[in-house]
XYZ file of C-alpha atoms in Angstrom:
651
model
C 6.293 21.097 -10.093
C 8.982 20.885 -13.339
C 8.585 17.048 -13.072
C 4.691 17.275 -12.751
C 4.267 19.827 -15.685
C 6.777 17.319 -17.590
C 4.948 14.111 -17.163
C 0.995 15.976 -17.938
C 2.335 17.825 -21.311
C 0.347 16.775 -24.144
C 3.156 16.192 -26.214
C 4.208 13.387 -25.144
C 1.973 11.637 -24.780
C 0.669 12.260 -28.512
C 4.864 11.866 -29.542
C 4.844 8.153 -27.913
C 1.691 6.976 -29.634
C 2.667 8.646 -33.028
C 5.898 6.696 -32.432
C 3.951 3.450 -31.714
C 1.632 3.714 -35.105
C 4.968 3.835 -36.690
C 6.559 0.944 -35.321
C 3.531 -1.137 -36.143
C 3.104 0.184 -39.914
C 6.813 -0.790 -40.325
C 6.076 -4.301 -38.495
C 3.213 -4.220 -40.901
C 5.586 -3.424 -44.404
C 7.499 -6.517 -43.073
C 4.819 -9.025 -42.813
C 3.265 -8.590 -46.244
C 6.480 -8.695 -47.638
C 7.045 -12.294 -46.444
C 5.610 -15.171 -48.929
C 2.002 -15.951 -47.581
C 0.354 -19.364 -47.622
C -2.990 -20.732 -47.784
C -5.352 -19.752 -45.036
C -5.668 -23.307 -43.855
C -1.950 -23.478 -43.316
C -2.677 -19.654 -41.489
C -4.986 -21.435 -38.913
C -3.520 -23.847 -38.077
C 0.009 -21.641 -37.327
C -1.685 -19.813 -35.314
C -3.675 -22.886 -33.253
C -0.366 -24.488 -32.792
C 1.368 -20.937 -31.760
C -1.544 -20.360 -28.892
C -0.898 -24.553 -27.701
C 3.108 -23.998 -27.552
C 2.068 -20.148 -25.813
C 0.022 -22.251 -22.901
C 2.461 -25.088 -22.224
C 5.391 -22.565 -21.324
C 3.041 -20.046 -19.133
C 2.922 -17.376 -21.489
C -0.123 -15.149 -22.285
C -2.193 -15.911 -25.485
C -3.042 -11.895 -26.035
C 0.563 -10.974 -25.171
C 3.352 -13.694 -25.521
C 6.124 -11.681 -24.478
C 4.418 -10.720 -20.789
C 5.567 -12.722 -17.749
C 3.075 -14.593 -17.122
C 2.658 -17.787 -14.565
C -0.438 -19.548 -14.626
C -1.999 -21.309 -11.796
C -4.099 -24.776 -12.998
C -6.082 -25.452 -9.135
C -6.724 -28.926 -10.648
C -3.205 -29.469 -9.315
C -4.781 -28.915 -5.696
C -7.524 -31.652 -5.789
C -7.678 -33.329 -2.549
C -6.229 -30.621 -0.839
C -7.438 -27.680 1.649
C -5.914 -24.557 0.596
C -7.316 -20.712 0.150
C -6.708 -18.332 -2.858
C -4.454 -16.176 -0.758
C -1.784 -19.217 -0.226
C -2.207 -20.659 -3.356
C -1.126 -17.025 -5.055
C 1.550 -16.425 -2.677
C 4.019 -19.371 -4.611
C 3.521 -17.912 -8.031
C 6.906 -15.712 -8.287
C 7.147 -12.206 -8.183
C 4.423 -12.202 -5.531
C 3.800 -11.010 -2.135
C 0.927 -11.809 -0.065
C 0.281 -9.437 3.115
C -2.447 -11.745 5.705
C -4.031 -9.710 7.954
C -4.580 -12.126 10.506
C -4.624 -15.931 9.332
C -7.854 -18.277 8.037
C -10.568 -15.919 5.961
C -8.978 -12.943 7.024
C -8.295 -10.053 4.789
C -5.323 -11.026 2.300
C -3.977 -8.462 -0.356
C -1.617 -8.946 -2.797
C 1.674 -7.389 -4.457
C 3.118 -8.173 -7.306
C 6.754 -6.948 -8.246
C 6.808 -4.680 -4.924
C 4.202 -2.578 -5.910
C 1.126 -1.883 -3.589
C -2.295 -3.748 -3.520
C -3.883 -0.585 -5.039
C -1.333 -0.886 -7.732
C -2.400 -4.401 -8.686
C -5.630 -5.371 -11.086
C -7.632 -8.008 -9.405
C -10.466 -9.436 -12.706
C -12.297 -12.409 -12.088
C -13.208 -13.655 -15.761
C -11.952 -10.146 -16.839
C -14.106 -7.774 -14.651
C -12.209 -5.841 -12.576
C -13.396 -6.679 -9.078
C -10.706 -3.737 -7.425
C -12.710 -1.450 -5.259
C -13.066 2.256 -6.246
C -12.805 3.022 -2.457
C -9.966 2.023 -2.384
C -7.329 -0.810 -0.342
C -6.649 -3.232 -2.618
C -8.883 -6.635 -3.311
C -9.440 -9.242 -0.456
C -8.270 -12.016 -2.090
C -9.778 -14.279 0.229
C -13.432 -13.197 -0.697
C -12.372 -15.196 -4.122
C -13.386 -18.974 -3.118
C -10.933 -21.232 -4.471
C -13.585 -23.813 -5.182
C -14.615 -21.976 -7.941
C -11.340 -21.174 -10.014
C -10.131 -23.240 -13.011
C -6.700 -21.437 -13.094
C -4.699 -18.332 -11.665
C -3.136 -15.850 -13.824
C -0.570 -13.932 -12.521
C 0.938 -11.368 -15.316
C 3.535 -9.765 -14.174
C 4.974 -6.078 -14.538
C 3.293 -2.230 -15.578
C 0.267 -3.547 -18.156
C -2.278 -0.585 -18.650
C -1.711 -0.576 -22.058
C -3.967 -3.874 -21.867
C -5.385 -3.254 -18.642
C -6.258 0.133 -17.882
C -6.046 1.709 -14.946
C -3.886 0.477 -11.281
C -1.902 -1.712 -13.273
C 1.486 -0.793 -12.128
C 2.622 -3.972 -10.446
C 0.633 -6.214 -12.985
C -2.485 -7.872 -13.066
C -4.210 -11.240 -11.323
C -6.704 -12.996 -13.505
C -9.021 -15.661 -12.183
C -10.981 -17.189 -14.425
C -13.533 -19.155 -12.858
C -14.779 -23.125 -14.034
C -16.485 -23.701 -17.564
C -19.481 -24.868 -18.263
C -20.567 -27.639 -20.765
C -18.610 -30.824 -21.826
C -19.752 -34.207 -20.402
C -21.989 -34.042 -17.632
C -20.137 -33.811 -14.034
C -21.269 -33.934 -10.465
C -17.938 -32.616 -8.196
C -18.077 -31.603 -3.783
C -15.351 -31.448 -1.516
C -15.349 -31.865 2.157
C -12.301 -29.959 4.648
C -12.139 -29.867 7.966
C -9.153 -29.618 10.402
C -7.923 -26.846 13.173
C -9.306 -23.696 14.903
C -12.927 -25.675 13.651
C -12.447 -24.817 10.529
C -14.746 -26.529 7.874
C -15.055 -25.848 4.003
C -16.675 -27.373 1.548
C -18.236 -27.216 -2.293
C -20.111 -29.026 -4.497
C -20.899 -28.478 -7.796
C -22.633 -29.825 -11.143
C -22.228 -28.597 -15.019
C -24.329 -29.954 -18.004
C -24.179 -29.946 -21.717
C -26.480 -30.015 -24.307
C -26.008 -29.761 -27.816
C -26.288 -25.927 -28.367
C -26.205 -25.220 -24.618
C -24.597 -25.972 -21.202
C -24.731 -25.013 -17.940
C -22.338 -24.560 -14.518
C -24.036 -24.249 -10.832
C -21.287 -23.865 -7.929
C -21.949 -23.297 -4.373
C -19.099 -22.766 -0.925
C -19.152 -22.542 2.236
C -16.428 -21.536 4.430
C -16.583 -21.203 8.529
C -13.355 -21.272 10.953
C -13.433 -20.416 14.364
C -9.887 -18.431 13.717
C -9.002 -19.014 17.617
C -5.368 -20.026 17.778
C -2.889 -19.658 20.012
C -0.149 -16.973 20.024
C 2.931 -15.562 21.703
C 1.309 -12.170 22.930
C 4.419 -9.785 23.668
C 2.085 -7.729 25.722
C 3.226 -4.495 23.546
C 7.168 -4.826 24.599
C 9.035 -6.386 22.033
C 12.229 -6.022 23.135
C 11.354 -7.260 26.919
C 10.616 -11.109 26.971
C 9.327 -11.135 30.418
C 6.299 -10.173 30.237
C 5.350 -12.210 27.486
C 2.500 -15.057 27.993
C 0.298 -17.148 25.937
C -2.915 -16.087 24.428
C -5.365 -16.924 22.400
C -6.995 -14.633 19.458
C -10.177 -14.133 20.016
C -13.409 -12.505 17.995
C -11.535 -13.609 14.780
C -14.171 -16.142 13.334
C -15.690 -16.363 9.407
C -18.191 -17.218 8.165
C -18.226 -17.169 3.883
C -20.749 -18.091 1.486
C -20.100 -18.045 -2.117
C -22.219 -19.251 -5.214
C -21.817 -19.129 -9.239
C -23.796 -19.817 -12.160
C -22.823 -19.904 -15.492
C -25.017 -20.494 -18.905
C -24.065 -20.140 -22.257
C -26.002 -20.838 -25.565
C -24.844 -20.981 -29.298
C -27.272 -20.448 -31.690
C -25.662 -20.844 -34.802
C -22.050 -22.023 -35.644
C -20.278 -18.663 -35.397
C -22.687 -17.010 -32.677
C -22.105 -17.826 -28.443
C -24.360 -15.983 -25.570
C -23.175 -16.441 -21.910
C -24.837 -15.046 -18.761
C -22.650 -15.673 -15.008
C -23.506 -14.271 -11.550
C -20.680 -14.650 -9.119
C -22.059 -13.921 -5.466
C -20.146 -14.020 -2.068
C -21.183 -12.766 0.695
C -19.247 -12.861 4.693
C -19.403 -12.150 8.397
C -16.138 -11.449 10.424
C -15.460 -10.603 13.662
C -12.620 -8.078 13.734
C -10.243 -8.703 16.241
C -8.289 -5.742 16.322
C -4.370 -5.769 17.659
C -2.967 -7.774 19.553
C -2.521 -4.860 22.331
C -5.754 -3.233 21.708
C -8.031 -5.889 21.266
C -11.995 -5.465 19.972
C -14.114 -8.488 21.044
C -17.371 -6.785 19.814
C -16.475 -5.656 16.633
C -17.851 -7.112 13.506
C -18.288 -6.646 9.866
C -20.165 -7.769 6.948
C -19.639 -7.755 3.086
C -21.481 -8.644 0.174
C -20.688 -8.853 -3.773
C -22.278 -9.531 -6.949
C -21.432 -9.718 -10.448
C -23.904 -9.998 -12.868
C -22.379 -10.370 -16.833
C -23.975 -10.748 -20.464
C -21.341 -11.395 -22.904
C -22.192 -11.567 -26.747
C -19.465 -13.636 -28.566
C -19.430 -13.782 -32.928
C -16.103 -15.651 -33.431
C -14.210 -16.874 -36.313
C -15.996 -15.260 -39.647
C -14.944 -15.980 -43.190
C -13.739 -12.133 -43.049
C -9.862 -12.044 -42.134
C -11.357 -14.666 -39.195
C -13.076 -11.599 -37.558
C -14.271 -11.993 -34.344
C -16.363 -9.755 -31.634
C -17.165 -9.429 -28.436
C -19.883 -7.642 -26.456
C -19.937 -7.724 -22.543
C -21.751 -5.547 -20.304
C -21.025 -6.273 -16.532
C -22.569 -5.034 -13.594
C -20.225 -5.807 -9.770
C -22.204 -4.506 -6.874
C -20.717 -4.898 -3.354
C -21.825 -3.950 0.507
C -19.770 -3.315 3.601
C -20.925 -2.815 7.067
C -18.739 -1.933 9.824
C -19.740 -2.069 13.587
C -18.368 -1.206 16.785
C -21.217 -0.904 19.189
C -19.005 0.290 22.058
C -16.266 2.655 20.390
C -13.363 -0.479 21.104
C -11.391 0.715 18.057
C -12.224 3.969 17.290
C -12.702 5.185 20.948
C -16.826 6.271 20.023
C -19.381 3.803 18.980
C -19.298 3.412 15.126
C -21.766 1.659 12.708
C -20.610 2.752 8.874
C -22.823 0.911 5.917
C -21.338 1.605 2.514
C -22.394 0.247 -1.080
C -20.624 0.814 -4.484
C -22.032 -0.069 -8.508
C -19.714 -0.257 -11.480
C -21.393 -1.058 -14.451
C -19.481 -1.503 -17.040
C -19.644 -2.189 -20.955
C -16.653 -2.847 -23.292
C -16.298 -3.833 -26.719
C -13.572 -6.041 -28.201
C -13.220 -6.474 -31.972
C -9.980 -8.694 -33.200
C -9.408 -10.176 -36.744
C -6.372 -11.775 -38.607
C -4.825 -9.987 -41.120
C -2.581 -11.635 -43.902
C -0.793 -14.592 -42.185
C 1.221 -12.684 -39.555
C -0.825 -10.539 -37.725
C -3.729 -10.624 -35.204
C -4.905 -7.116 -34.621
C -7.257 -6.210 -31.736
C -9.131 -2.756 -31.131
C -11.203 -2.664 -27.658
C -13.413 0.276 -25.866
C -14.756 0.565 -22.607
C -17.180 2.240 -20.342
C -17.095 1.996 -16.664
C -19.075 3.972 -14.343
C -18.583 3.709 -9.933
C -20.849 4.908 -7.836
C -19.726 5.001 -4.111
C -22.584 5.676 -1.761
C -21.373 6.580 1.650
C -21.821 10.195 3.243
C -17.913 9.934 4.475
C -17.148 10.590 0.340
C -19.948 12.617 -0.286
C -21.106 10.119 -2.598
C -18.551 10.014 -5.489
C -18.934 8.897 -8.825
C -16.521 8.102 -11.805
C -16.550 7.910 -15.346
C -14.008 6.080 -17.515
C -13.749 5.748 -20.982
C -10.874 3.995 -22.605
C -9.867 2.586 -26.343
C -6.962 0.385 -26.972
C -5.635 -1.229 -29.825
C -2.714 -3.941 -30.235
C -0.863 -5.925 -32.945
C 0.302 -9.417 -32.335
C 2.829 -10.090 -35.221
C 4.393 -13.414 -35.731
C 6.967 -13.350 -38.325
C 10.056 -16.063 -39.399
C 7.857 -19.032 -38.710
C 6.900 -18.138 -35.186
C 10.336 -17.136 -33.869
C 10.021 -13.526 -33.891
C 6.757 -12.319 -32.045
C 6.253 -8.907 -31.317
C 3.523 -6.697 -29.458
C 3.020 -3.262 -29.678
C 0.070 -1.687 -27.704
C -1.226 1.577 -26.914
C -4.626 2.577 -24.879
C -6.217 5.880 -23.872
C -8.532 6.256 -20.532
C -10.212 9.393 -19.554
C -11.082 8.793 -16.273
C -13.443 11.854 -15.090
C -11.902 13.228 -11.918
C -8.688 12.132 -12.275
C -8.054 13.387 -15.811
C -6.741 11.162 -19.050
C -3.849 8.848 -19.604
C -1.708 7.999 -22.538
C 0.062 4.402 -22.157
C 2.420 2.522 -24.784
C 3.770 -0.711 -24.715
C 6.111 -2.776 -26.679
C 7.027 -6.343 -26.450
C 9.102 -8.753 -28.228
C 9.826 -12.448 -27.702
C 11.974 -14.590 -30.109
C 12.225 -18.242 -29.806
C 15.720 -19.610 -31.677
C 15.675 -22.689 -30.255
C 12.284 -24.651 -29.864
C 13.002 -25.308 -26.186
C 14.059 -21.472 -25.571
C 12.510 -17.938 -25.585
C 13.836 -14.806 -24.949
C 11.752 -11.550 -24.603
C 10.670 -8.033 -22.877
C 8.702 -5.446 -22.544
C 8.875 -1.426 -21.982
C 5.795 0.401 -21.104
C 4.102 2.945 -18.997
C 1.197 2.296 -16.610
C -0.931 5.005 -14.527
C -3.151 4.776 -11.148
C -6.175 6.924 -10.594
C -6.637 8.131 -7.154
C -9.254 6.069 -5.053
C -12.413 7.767 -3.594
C -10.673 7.430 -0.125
C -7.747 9.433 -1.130
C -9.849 11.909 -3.497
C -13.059 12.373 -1.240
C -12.744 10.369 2.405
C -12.965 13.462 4.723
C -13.297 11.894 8.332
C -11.421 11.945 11.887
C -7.849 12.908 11.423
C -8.221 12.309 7.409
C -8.763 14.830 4.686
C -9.322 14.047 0.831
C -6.965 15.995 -1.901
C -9.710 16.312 -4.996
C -6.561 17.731 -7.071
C -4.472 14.325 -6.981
C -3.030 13.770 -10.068
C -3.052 9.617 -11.156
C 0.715 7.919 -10.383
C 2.543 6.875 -13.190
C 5.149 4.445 -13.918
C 7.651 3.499 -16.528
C 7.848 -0.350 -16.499
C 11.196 -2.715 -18.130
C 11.482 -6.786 -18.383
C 13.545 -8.828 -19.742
C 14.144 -12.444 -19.672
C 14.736 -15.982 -20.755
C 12.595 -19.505 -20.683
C 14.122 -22.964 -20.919
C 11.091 -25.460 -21.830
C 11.469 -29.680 -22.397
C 9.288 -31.669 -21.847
C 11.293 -32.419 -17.851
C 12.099 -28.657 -17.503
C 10.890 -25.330 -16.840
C 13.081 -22.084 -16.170
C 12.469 -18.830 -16.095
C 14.694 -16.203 -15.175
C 13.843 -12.260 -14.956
C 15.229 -8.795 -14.366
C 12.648 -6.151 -13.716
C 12.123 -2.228 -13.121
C 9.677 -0.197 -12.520
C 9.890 3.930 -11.925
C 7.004 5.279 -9.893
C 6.737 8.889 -10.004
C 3.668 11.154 -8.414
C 3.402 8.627 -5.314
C 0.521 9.171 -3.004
C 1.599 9.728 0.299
C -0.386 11.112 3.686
C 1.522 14.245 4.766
C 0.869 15.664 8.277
C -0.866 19.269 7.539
C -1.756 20.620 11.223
C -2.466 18.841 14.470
C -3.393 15.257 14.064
C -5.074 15.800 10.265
C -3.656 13.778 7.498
C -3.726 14.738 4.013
C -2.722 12.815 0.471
C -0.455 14.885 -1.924
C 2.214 13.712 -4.667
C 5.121 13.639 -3.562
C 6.375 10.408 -3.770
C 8.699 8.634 -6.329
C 9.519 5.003 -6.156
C 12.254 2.877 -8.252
C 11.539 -1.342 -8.008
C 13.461 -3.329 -9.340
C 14.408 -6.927 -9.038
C 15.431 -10.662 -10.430
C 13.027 -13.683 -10.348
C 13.308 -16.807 -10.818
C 11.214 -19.960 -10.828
C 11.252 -23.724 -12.432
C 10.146 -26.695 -12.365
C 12.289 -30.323 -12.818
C 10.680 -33.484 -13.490
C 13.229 -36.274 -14.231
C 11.471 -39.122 -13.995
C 7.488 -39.692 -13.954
C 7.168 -40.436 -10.065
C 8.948 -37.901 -8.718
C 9.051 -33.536 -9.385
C 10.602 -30.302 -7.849
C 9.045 -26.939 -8.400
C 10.565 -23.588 -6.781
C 10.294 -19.883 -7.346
C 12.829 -17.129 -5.819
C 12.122 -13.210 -5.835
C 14.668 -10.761 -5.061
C 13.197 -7.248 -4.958
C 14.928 -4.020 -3.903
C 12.017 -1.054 -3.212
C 14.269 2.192 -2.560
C 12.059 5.382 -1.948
C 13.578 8.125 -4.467
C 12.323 10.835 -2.262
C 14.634 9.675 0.908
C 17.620 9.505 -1.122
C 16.667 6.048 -2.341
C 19.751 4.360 -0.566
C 20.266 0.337 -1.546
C 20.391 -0.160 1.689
C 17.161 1.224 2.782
C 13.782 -0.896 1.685
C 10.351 0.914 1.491
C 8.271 -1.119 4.626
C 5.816 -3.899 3.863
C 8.131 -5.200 0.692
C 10.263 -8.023 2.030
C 13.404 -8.512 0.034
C 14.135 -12.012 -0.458
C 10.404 -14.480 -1.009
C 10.870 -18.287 -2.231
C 8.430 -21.022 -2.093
C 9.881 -24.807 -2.815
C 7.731 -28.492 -3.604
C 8.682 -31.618 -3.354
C 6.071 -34.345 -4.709
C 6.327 -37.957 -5.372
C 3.636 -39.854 -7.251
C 4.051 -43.564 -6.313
C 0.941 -45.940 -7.414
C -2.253 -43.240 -6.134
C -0.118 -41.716 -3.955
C 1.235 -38.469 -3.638
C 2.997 -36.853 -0.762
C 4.802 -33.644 -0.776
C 6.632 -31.378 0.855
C 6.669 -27.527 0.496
C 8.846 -24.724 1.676
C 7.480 -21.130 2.268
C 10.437 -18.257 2.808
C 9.586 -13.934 3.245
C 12.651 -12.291 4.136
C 12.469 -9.908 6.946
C 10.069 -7.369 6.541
C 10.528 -3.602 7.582
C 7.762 -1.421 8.859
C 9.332 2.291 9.475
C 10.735 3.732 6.388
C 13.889 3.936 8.281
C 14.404 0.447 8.484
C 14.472 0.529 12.286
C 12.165 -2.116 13.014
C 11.807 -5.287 11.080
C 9.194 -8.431 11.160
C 10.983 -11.102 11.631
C 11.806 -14.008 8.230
C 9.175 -16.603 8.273
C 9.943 -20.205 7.532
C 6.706 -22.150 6.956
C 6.797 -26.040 6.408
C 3.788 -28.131 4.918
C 3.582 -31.386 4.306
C 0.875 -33.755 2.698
C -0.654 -36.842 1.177
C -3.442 -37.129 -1.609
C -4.415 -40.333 -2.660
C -7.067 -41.494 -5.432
C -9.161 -44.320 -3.811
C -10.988 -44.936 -6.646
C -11.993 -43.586 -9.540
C -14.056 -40.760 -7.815
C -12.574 -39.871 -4.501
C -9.690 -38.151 -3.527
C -8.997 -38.245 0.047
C -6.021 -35.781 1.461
C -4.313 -35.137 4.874
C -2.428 -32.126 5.281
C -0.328 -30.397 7.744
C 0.491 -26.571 7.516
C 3.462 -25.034 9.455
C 4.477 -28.200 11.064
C 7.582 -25.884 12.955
C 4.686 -23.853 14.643
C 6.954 -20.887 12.951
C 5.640 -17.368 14.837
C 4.466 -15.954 11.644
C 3.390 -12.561 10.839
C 2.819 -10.016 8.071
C 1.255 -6.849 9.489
C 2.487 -5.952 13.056
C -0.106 -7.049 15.536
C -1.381 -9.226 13.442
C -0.548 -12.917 14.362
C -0.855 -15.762 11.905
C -1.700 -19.430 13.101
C 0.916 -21.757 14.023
C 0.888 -25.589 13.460
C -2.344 -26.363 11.957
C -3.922 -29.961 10.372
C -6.616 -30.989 7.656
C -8.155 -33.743 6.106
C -10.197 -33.564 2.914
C -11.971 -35.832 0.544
C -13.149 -34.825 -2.767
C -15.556 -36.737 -5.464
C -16.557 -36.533 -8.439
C -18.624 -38.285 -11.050
């Protein structure tokens, strides 16, 4: 109760920020006393500054944040899913619950899918029940590039960003006008394919993007007939009631009326139909379920006015999403279940960001978010949060000193408010090196589920107080234009963990009582001596110790493998390109003794793209080619040796 009453005292809270406004009024005294030049030379500082920022996968909003960003242009000609392409970027962990359009969450920096923002073109798409995002409800048909920023970022982002934060930010419109599809099929009957078409005009343009997604999901296995340590019994199987079917569909419009004023409109829709197979001991062939999201977004843009370069932004937002579970015949639940649940978050925030002097680009944001949960298991829940923010980017000696301090406020209505600072530095000496880091803290807001669910054996705790974290990075880039390296330690303190305690018979109940310490060393590069040939590899070590069980370095909280690496080999001879890639989790624990592990997974792929022509791309691909008995969740089996072809066009 000492540390609880410690970490909600209003002091401190007030003491950080105080200490923040100082820090930034000093950063300020030392700006304006350095010699200022024209405001054309100011411009175009700060164009070349956000051109260097991109090349070496750092954030334009906050240069000293580990960021890696995904370009999916890289993947033309080539079947993947979001899930596997965000499971190479470093620092991440991707749990599969069960192989091709399955439910996929992620984990960044060992911290939990609930602890991780999911925003697709900045709206958060996390749900407020709760359980992380399904990354593969994303289709990747419709991404331009991946985001991945790593490490405790709710002075930016608000609210579950412990871990850090995945950004997908979906295709542009406008430009030249383009006609693009893509054709996969290969194993299990699984078939995907897009096509798209965006337009320009002179004040206007235009984006329309439609997938569809179907597998048949029924590979083979090793079924160990619920003995694992008795080989006998084993026998082949194959999983069954474990088919998708996924439909997404975008549209984007934007108009500029005048030279300084930009109006875009976007509705991103996906809808799906699973079957849900169940365990491998317990299986449930009749048990299916349904989903179905759509976000709707207005944004009002005024960029770039004579005034200090101000610039504004208006977006209002509205994600609505559907579930529907059924099991007609009580197969997993042991009574016949049908559960239909639906959930609105509108949402309205305001960003206003100008220049000042030469140095400085300051920006002051505020949001509203409302989520409405209607299902009669929560009682129907709803939840306000209000937040304001406001940052400093300050670029000083030339560009080689760039610092960040942040601090936002969110009042979140049955959860209570938040206070969380952040300061970052990066400092480039060389012009192919930069060394930075950040400190912050970052909260979580208890979900609905853990706040309200009260069903079966589970019972909601209404007086949950949000988890908190205290976040440190620190690290080094090497950039030419034939190398990439990046190398960085992390940590991350958790405190006021959610956990379900046992509170009489079989009823489970969520208090805090947790406390969590993460930390870790990642590393990633890429090498490209010569034009024809490259090699690209990330490696995450992570240690997750649970403070409350002594927290021994021995001891790793379950579902956070230890060791993850991903390696790629590609050649580009004439209009070929063949690669190879390598795909390593550690051993993964699932009792928080460490008694039982999931085996290490080592997952091969190999591939060739070719451009026939100036318009097609054909691919052939094969995934797992050691037929490696893969799995991430216990009783969940992933598919083993697997092939595709693709071709892709565009005009």
């Amino acid at each position: 109760m000492k540390i609880l009453r410690k970490l909600s005292s209003p002091r401190r809270p007030i003491r950080v920020a105080v200490l923040v406004c100082a820090l930034i009024a000093g950063f300020v005294a030392a700006a304006i006393a350095d010699d200022e030049p024209d405001a054309e030379s100011t411009e175009k500082n700060l164009d070349e500054y956000k051109v260097t920022a991109r090349r070496v996968n750092e954030s334009l909003a906050d240069p000293p944040a580990f960021v890696e960003s995904i370009d999916m242009s890289e993947y033309e000609g080539r079947f993947v899913t979001t899930p596997e392409v965000l499971a190479r970027a470093v620092g991440v962990n991707v749990r599969d619950f069960g192989g091709l359009g399955r439910l996929s969450t992620v984990s960044i920096r060992g911290a939990s899918a609930e602890q991780v923002v999911v925003l697709v073109d900045g709206v958060r798409v996390n749900p407020a029940s709760g359980g992380g995002v399904d990354l593969s409800s994303i289709p990747p048909a419709h991404i331009e590039r991946i985001e991945v920023i790593r490490g405790g970022d709710s002075a930016f982002f608000g609210d579950a960003a412990i871990g850090g934060v995945v950004n997908i930010v979906t295709k542009r419109a406008g430009g030249e006008t383009a006609n693009s599809g893509s054709l996969s099929y290969g194993s299990f009957n699984t078939l995907q394919n897009s096509a798209a078409r965006s337009e320009g005009f002179e004040r206007a343009s235009y984006l329309a993007s439609a997938t569809y997604f179907h597998s048949d999901g029924n590979f083979g296995f090793r079924n160990n007939n619920g003995t694992e340590f008795n080989d006998e019994d084993d026998f082949d199987d194959i999983r069954k009631n474990n088919e998708t079917d996924n439909r997404g569909a975008l549209m984007k419009a934007s108009f500029t009326p005048g030279n300084h004023l930009e109006i875009g409109a976007q509705n991103e829709f996906y809808s799906s139909e699973r079957g849900v197979p169940g365990l491998v001991t317990f299986p449930s062939p009749n048990v299916h379920e349904e989903e179905l999201r759509n976000t709707a977004t207005l944004t009002l843009a005024i960029a770039d006015l004579p005034v200090n370069r101000l610039s504004w932004r208006t977006r209002l937002s509205y994600p609505y999403r559907e579930d529907t579970y059924k099991d007609p015949r009580g197969e997993q639940t042991g009574v016949p279940q049908r559960t239909e649940q639906a959930t609105h978050s509108p949402d309205v925030e305001q960003t206003i960001q100008f220049v000042w002097g030469t140095h400085q680009i300051w920006t002051a944001s505020g949001q509203f978010r409302r989520d409405d949960l209607r299902d009669d298991d929560f009682d129907n829940p709803t939840r306000d949060t209000v937040s304001g923010a406001i940052r400093d980017q300050i670029l000083l000696a030339k560009d080689v000193v760039t610092l960040v301090p942040a601090v936002r406020y969110d009042d979140v209505s049955d959860a209570g408010d938040a206070w969380n600072p952040k300061f970052g530095a990066a400092v480039k000496p060389l012009d192919w090196m930069t060394i930075k880091g950040n400190a912050g803290q970052s909260f979580r807001a208890p979900s609905f589920a853990e706040l309200y669910y009260n069903h079966g054996f589970v019972e909601g705790n209404p007086e949950l107080h949000p988890e908190r974290a205290t976040s440190y990075d620190a690290g080094a880039q090497l950039h030419t234009s034939w190398l990439f390296f990046e190398g960085a330690a992390f940590r991350s303190d958790i405190e006021d963990l959610i956990e379900y305690v046992l509170v009489s018979g079989f009823r489970y109940k969520p208090y805090n009582i947790g406390r969590a310490r993460l930390d870790g060393v990642e590393l990633s590069m890429r090498f490209e001596p010569v034009h024809f040939a490259a090699l690209s590899g990330t490696f995450t070590l992570l240690r997750a110790r649970d403070l409350e069980r002594g927290g021994d370095d021995d001891t790793q909280i379950p579902g956070r493998p230890r060791h993850t690496g991903f390696a790629r080999a590609e050649g580009h001879w004439d209009v070929f390109t063949p690669f190879v890639e390598f795909h390593y989790v550690g051993g993964n624990f699932i009792t928080a003794a460490n008694t039982k592990l999931l085996p290490e997974r080592k997952i091969w792929n190999v591939g060739l793209t070719t451009r026939a022509n100036d318009h097609v791309t054909l691919g052939m691909e094969a995934k797992n080619v050691g037929n490696d008995e893969a799995v991430d969740v216990r009783g969940f089996p992933l598919p083993g040796r697997s092939v595709f072809m693709t071709v892709a066009v565009d005009f």
